[in-house]
XYZ file of C-alpha atoms in Angstrom:
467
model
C -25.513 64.134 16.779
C -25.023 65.558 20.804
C -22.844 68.501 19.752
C -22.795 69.314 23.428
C -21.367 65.657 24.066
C -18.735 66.141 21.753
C -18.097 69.454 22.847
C -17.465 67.962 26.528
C -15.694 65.024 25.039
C -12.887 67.628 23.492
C -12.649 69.460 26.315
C -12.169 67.159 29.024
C -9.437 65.120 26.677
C -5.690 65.261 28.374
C -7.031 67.290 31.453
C -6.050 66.527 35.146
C -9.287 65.819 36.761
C -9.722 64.362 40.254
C -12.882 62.390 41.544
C -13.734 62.817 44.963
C -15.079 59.871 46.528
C -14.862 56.481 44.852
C -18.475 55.243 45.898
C -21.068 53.366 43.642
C -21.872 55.992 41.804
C -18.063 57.240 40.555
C -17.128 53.850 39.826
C -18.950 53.953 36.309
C -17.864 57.771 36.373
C -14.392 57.117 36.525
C -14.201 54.435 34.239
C -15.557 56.825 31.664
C -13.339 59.683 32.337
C -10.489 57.410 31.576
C -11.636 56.034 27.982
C -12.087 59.866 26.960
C -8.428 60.054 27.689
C -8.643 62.035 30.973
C -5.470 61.743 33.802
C -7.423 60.613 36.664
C -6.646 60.977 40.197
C -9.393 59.126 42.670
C -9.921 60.535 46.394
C -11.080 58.875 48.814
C -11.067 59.111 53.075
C -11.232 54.976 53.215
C -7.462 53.598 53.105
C -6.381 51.388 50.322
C -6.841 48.133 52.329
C -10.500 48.800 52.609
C -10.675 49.881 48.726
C -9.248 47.316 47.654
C -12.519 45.134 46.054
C -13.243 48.529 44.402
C -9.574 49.102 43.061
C -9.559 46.097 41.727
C -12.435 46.908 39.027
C -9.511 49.472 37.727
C -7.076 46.939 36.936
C -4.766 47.725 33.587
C -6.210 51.515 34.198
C -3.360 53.510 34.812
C -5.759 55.568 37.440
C -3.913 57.678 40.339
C -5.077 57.494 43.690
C -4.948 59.670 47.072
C -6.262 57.699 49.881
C -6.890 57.544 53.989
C -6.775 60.401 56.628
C -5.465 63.781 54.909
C -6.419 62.912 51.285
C -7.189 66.198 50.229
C -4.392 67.578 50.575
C -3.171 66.387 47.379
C -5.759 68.735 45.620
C -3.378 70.744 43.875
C -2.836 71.473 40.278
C -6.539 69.882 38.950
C -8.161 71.259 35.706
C -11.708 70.010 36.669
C -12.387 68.081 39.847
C -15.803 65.962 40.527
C -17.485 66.767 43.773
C -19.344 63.655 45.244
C -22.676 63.834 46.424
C -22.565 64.456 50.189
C -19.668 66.178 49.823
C -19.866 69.660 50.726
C -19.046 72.331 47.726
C -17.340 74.930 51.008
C -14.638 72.514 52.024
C -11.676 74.578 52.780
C -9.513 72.136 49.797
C -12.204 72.506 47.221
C -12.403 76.266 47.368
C -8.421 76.549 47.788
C -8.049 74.488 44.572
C -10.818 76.414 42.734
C -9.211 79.589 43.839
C -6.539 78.351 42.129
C -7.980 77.422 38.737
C -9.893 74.187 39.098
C -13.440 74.026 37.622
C -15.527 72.138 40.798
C -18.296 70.162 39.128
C -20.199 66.842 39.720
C -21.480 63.463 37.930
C -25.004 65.179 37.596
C -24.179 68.869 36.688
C -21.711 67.420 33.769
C -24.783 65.168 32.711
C -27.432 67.888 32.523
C -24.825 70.205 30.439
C -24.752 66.949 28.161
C -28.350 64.821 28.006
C -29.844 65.251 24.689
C -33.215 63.838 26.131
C -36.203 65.160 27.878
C -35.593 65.485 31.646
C -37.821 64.380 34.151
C -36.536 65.167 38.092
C -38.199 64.166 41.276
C -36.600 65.904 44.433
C -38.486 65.665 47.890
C -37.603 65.198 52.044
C -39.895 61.874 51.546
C -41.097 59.413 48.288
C -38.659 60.562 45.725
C -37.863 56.860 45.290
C -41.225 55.760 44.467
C -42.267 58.405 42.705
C -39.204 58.529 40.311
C -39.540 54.383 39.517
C -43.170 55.271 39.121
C -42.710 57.934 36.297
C -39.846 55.453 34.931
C -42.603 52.530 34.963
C -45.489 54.497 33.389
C -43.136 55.982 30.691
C -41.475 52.615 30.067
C -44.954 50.719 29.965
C -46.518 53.631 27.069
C -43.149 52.598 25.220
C -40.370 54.967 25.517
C -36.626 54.457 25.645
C -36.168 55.003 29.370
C -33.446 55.691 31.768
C -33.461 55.942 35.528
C -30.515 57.658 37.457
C -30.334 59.882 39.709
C -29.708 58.494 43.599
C -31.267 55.166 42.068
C -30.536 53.059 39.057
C -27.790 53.444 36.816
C -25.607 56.592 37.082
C -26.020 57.616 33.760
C -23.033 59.919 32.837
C -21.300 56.467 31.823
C -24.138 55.809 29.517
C -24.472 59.320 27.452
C -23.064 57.619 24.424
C -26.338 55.736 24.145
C -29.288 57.911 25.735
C -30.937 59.585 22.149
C -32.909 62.777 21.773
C -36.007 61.056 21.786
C -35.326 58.940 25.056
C -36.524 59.838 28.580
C -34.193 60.581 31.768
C -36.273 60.354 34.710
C -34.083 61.344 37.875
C -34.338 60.596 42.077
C -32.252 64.091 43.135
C -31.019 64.845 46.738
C -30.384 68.394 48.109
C -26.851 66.664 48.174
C -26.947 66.539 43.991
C -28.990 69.709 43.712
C -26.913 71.874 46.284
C -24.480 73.411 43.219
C -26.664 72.497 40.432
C -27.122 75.721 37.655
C -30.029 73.650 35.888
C -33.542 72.614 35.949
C -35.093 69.466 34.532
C -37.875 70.061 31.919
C -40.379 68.466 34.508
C -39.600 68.887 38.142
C -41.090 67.001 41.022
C -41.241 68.271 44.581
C -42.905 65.268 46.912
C -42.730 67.150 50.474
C -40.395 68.873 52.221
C -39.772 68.600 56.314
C -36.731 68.824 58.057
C -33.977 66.384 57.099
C -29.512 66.230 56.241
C -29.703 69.047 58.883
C -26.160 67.019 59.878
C -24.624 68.117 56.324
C -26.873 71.663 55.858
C -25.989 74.690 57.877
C -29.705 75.302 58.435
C -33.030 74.169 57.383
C -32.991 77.234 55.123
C -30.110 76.336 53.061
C -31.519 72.250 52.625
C -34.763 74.006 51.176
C -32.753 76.614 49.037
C -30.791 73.575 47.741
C -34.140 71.906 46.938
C -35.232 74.675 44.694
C -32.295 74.034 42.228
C -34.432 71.658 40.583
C -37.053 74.457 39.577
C -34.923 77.432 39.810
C -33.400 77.301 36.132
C -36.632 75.944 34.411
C -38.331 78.311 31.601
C -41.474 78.941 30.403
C -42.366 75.836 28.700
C -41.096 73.589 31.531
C -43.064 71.951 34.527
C -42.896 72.248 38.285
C -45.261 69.884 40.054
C -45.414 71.045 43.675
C -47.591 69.353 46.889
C -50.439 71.554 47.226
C -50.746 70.145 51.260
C -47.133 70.920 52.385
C -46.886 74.090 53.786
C -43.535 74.721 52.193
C -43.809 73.398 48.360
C -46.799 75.231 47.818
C -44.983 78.883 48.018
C -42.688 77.795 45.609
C -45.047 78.545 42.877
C -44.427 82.282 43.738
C -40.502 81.700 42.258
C -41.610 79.303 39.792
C -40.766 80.079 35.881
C -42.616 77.566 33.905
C -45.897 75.777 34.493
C -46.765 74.973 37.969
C -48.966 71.992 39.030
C -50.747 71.007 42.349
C -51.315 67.814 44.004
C -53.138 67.375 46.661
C -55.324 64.796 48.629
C -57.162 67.917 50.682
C -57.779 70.033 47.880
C -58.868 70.096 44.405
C -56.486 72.084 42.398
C -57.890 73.974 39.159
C -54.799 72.634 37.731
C -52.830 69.482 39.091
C -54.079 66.051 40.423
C -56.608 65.636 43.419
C -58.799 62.965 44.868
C -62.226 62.695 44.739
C -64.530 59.421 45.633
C -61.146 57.485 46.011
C -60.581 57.877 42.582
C -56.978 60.373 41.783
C -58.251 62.834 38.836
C -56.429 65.410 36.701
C -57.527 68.412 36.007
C -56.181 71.339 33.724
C -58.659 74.028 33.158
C -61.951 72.630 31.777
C -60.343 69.137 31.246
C -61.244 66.570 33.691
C -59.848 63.049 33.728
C -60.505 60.149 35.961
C -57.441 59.007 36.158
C -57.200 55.322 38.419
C -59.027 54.433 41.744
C -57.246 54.606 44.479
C -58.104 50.671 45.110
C -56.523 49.514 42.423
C -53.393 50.742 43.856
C -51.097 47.352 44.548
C -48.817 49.472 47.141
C -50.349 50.584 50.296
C -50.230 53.893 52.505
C -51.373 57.029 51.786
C -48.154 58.778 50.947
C -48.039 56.834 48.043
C -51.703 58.005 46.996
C -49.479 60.989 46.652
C -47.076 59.779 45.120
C -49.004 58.695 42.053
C -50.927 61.773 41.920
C -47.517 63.422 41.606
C -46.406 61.024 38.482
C -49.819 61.512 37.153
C -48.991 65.403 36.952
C -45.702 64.758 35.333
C -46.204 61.572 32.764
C -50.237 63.228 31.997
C -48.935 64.824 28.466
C -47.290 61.874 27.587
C -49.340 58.562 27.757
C -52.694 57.341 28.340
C -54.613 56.815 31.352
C -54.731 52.867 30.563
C -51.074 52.887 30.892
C -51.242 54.668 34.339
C -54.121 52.047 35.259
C -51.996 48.920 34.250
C -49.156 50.034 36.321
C -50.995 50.849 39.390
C -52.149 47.112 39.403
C -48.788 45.587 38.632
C -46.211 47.911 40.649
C -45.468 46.380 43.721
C -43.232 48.583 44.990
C -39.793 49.686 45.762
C -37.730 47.400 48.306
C -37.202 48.856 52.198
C -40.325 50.498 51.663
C -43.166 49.426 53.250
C -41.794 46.067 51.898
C -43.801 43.042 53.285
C -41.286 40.509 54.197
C -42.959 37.610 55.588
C -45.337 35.899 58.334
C -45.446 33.499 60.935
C -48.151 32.669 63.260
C -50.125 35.089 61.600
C -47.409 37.913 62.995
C -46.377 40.036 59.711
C -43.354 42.068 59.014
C -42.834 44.655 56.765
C -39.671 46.405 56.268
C -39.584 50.336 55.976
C -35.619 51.326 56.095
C -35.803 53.783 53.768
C -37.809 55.461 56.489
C -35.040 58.008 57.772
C -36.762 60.979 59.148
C -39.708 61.218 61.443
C -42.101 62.131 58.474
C -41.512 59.146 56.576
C -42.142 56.996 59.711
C -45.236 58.940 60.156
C -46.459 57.998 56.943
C -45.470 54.410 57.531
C -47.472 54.416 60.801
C -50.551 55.843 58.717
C -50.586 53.440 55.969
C -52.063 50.397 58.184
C -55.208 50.036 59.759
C -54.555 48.997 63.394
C -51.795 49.267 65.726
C -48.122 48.272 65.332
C -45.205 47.137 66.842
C -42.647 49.391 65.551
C -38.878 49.308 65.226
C -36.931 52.732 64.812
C -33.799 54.576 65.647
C -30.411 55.293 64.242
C -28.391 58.113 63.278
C -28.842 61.344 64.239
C -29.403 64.106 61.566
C -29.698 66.711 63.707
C -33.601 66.860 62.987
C -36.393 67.608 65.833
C -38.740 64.447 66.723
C -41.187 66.200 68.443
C -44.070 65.703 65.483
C -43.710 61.532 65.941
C -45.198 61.603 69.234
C -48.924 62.083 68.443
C -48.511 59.736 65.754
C -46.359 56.702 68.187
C -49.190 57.334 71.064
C -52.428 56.874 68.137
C -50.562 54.206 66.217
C -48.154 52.133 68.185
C -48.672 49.084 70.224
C -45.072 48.618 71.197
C -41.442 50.117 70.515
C -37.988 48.777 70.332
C -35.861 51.627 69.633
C -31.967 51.282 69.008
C -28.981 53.417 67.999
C -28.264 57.505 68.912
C -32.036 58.399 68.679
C -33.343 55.649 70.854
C -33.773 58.686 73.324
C -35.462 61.278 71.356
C -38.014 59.131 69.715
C -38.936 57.746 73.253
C -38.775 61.461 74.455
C -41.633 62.631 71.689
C -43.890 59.891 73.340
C -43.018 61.084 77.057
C -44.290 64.599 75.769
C -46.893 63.546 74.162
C -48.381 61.707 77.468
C -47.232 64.511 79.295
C -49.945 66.499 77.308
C -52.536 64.427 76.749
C -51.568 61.232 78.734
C -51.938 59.383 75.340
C -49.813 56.929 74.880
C -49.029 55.877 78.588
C -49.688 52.148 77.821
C -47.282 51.646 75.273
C -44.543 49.291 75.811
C -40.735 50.898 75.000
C -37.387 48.543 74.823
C -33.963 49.929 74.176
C -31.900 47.404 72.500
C -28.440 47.153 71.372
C -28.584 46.104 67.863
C -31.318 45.391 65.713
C -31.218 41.500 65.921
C -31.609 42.290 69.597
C -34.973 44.239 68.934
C -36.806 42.447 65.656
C -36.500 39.055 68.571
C -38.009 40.695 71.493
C -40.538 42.354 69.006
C -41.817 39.100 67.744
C -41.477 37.517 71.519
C -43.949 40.409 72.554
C -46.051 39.675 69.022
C -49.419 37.855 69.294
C -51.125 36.319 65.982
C -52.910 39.608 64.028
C -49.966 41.890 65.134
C -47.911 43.955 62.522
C -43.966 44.480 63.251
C -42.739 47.040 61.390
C -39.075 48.544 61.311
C -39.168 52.109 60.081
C -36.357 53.964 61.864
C -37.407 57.551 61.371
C -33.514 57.955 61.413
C -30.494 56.734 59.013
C -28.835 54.174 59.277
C -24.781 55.190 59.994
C -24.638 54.513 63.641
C -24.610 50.714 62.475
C -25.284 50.459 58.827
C -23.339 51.488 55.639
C -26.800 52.614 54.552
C -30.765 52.121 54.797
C -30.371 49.305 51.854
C -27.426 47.353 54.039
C -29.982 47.840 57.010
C -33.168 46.545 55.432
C -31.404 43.611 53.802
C -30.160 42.935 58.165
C -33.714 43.039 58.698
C -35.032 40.701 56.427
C -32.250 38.098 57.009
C -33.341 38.277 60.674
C -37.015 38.203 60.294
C -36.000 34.879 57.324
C -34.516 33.172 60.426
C -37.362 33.604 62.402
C -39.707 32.542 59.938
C -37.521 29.126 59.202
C -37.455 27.999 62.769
């Protein structure tokens, strides 16, 4: 029995709660609140015209609803009121109506309070994704009752009634979720961390202190896996409670996962396990060497090394990243739109063994581009930039020829839309070339989001490849 369920379950009966933001992921939420007998009032900027495909999946609920420019200022009189991810906890509503009473909470921090199971969390600027399905996969494959949640898969509040003690929760976190959060998972994951959301953070302090949620309640007995070769995650051991675990592809931690004759081992103490080879891996780039070394470290006490090996040869990978789409004329195309910070374009641009045409730009976080210039002038053939960092991407190449004069023979369009660029790309393509679209930015200049844009590219390279 989840006395903590039930003691939710009577506590949140008759109250006035509000959800802010009726997105994907409180759809399911608000659903739920209603069949525990919860008043519900929805918030949401978009008007109800625009809403209306999502208010119609609440028909014969007698749900309330504040809508369009000024919707907050109905946010009055609330017992507990769910925060949205992206949604910042300082708003000058949300602390007026917690002033007043309201207890300001979220999808996630309600579900840790609540999950009878054993946690495992992956947080990270770059490969949360991947790593999260990957722990999912491995755990799945040994034979566990798994759930994935999080920023991916189901959101898994609406599903508490059926996740048992001796499931497994593996979670994708963003600073977003994390940002408020007052508990750890039992196994944390931190992939990297570089500069990124500095358009939502006040500073590139508070993003990492947000971060840090995901270790800062652990205990003893708990696990923080950290990435031994970013400069940042590898203090984090010094505030770390429980115990801590390296990964690393430059280094080869006494206790954590490392690399040695392409082959990922783990190693705790005098223990030494040869894990998988590297070139059995099915998805390519080096980032996701890491990526598996950093499941390794958190799945290692649970299954066997056969399991780890099977997946390795059957995962494919995660679509929009690194995602091979097609060919024509021997021209490939892969499609990278998860890719929305210069790091993750980086590791894009590393993860093939010549030069490519690349595709990038979008919206502008606020984050310096200055590191993608070595990288563009070393690994790029050609670039078609669009959207609001068209200019600063082409700027980190400028710079980087200015210094070195590297990079002075690459070719750079500006286009208008992305149709406009994947066409002139494949005009400028000769057989052997490798387009790739990985934005380094996200996507809400054009997009509603990086899975809206790679689905764009795909239907435009699918054109190409059927005339």
């Amino acid at each position: 029995m989840n006395n903590k369920l039930n003691e939710f379950k009577t506590y949140i009966k008759n109250k006035k709660v509000a959800v802010l933001g009726i997105g994907v992921s409180n759809i399911p939420l608000i659903k739920y609140l209603y069949s525990l007998g919860v008043d519900v009032t929805a918030f949401d900027k978009c008007c109800k015209d625009d809403l209306c495909c999502v208010i119609d999946q609440f028909k014969g609920l007698d749900i309330k609803y504040s809508l369009g420019d000024g919707y907050l200022k109905n946010l009055k009189g609330f017992d507990v009121i769910f925060r949205t991810p992206g949604m910042r906890y300082d708003l000058p509503e949300i602390l007026s109506a917690k002033e007043e009473g309201a207890e300001i909470t979220s999808e996630m921090e309600v579900f840790f309070d609540v999950c009878p199971a054993r946690i495992f969390a992956v947080t990270g600027s770059d490969g949360k994704t991947t790593t999260s399905t990957l722990i999912y996969k491995i755990l799945k494959k040994q034979g566990y009752n798994c759930w994935l949640g999080g920023n991916i898969g189901t959101p898994l509040l609406s599903k508490i009634d059926e996740i048992k003690e001796t499931d497994m929760v593996v979670l994708e976190l963003s600073s977003f979720q994390l940002h408020t959060m007052t508990k750890s998972p039992d196994v944390a994951v931190v992939t990297n961390l570089s500069p990124n959301h500095l358009d939502f953070h006040k500073s590139m302090d508070e993003y990492v202190d947000a971060k840090k949620n995901i270790f800062n309640f652990q205990c003893e007995e708990d696990k923080l896996i950290l990435n031994y070769d970013n400069d940042i995650t590898r203090e984090f051991k010094k505030e770390a409670k429980g115990k801590v675990l390296y990964f690393s592809r430059q280094q080869e931690p006494d206790k954590g996962a490392g690399l040695k004759n392409s082959c990922i081992f783990y190693k705790d103490g005098d223990r030494e396990i040869e894990v998988v080879n590297t070139k059995s891996i099915s998805i390519p780039g080096v980032h996701n060497i890491e990526n598996y070394m950093a499941a390794i470290c958190a799945v290692i006490d649970y299954v066997d090394v056969k399991t780890i090996q099977k997946v390795a040869k059957e995962f494919k990978g995660v679509e929009h990243r690194l995602e091979f789409v097609g060919e024509k004329n021997g021209i490939l195309f892969y499609n990278d739109s998860i890719a929305s910070s210069p790091s993750r374009t980086i590791a894009g641009l590393l993860s093939f063994d010549r030069k490519v045409i690349l595709i990038a730009g979008g919206y502008d976080k606020n984050i310096p581009y200055d590191e993608m210039g070595p990288h563009i002038a070393k690994r790029v053939k050609s670039m078609f930039l669009i959207g609001q960092t068209a200019d600063k991407i082409h700027n980190s190449l400028k710079d980087e020829i200015n210094r070195t004069g590297r990079g002075k023979d690459i070719f750079v369009c500006k286009c208008e839309t992305l149709e406009e660029a994947v066409k002139k790309a494949y005009d400028s393509a000769f057989c052997g070339d490798i387009i790739l679209m990985s934005p380094a930015s996200a996507s809400f200049d054009m997009f509603k989001n990086f899975d809206e844009r790679g689905k764009k590219f795909k239907g435009i390279v699918k054109d190409i490849l059927n005339t």
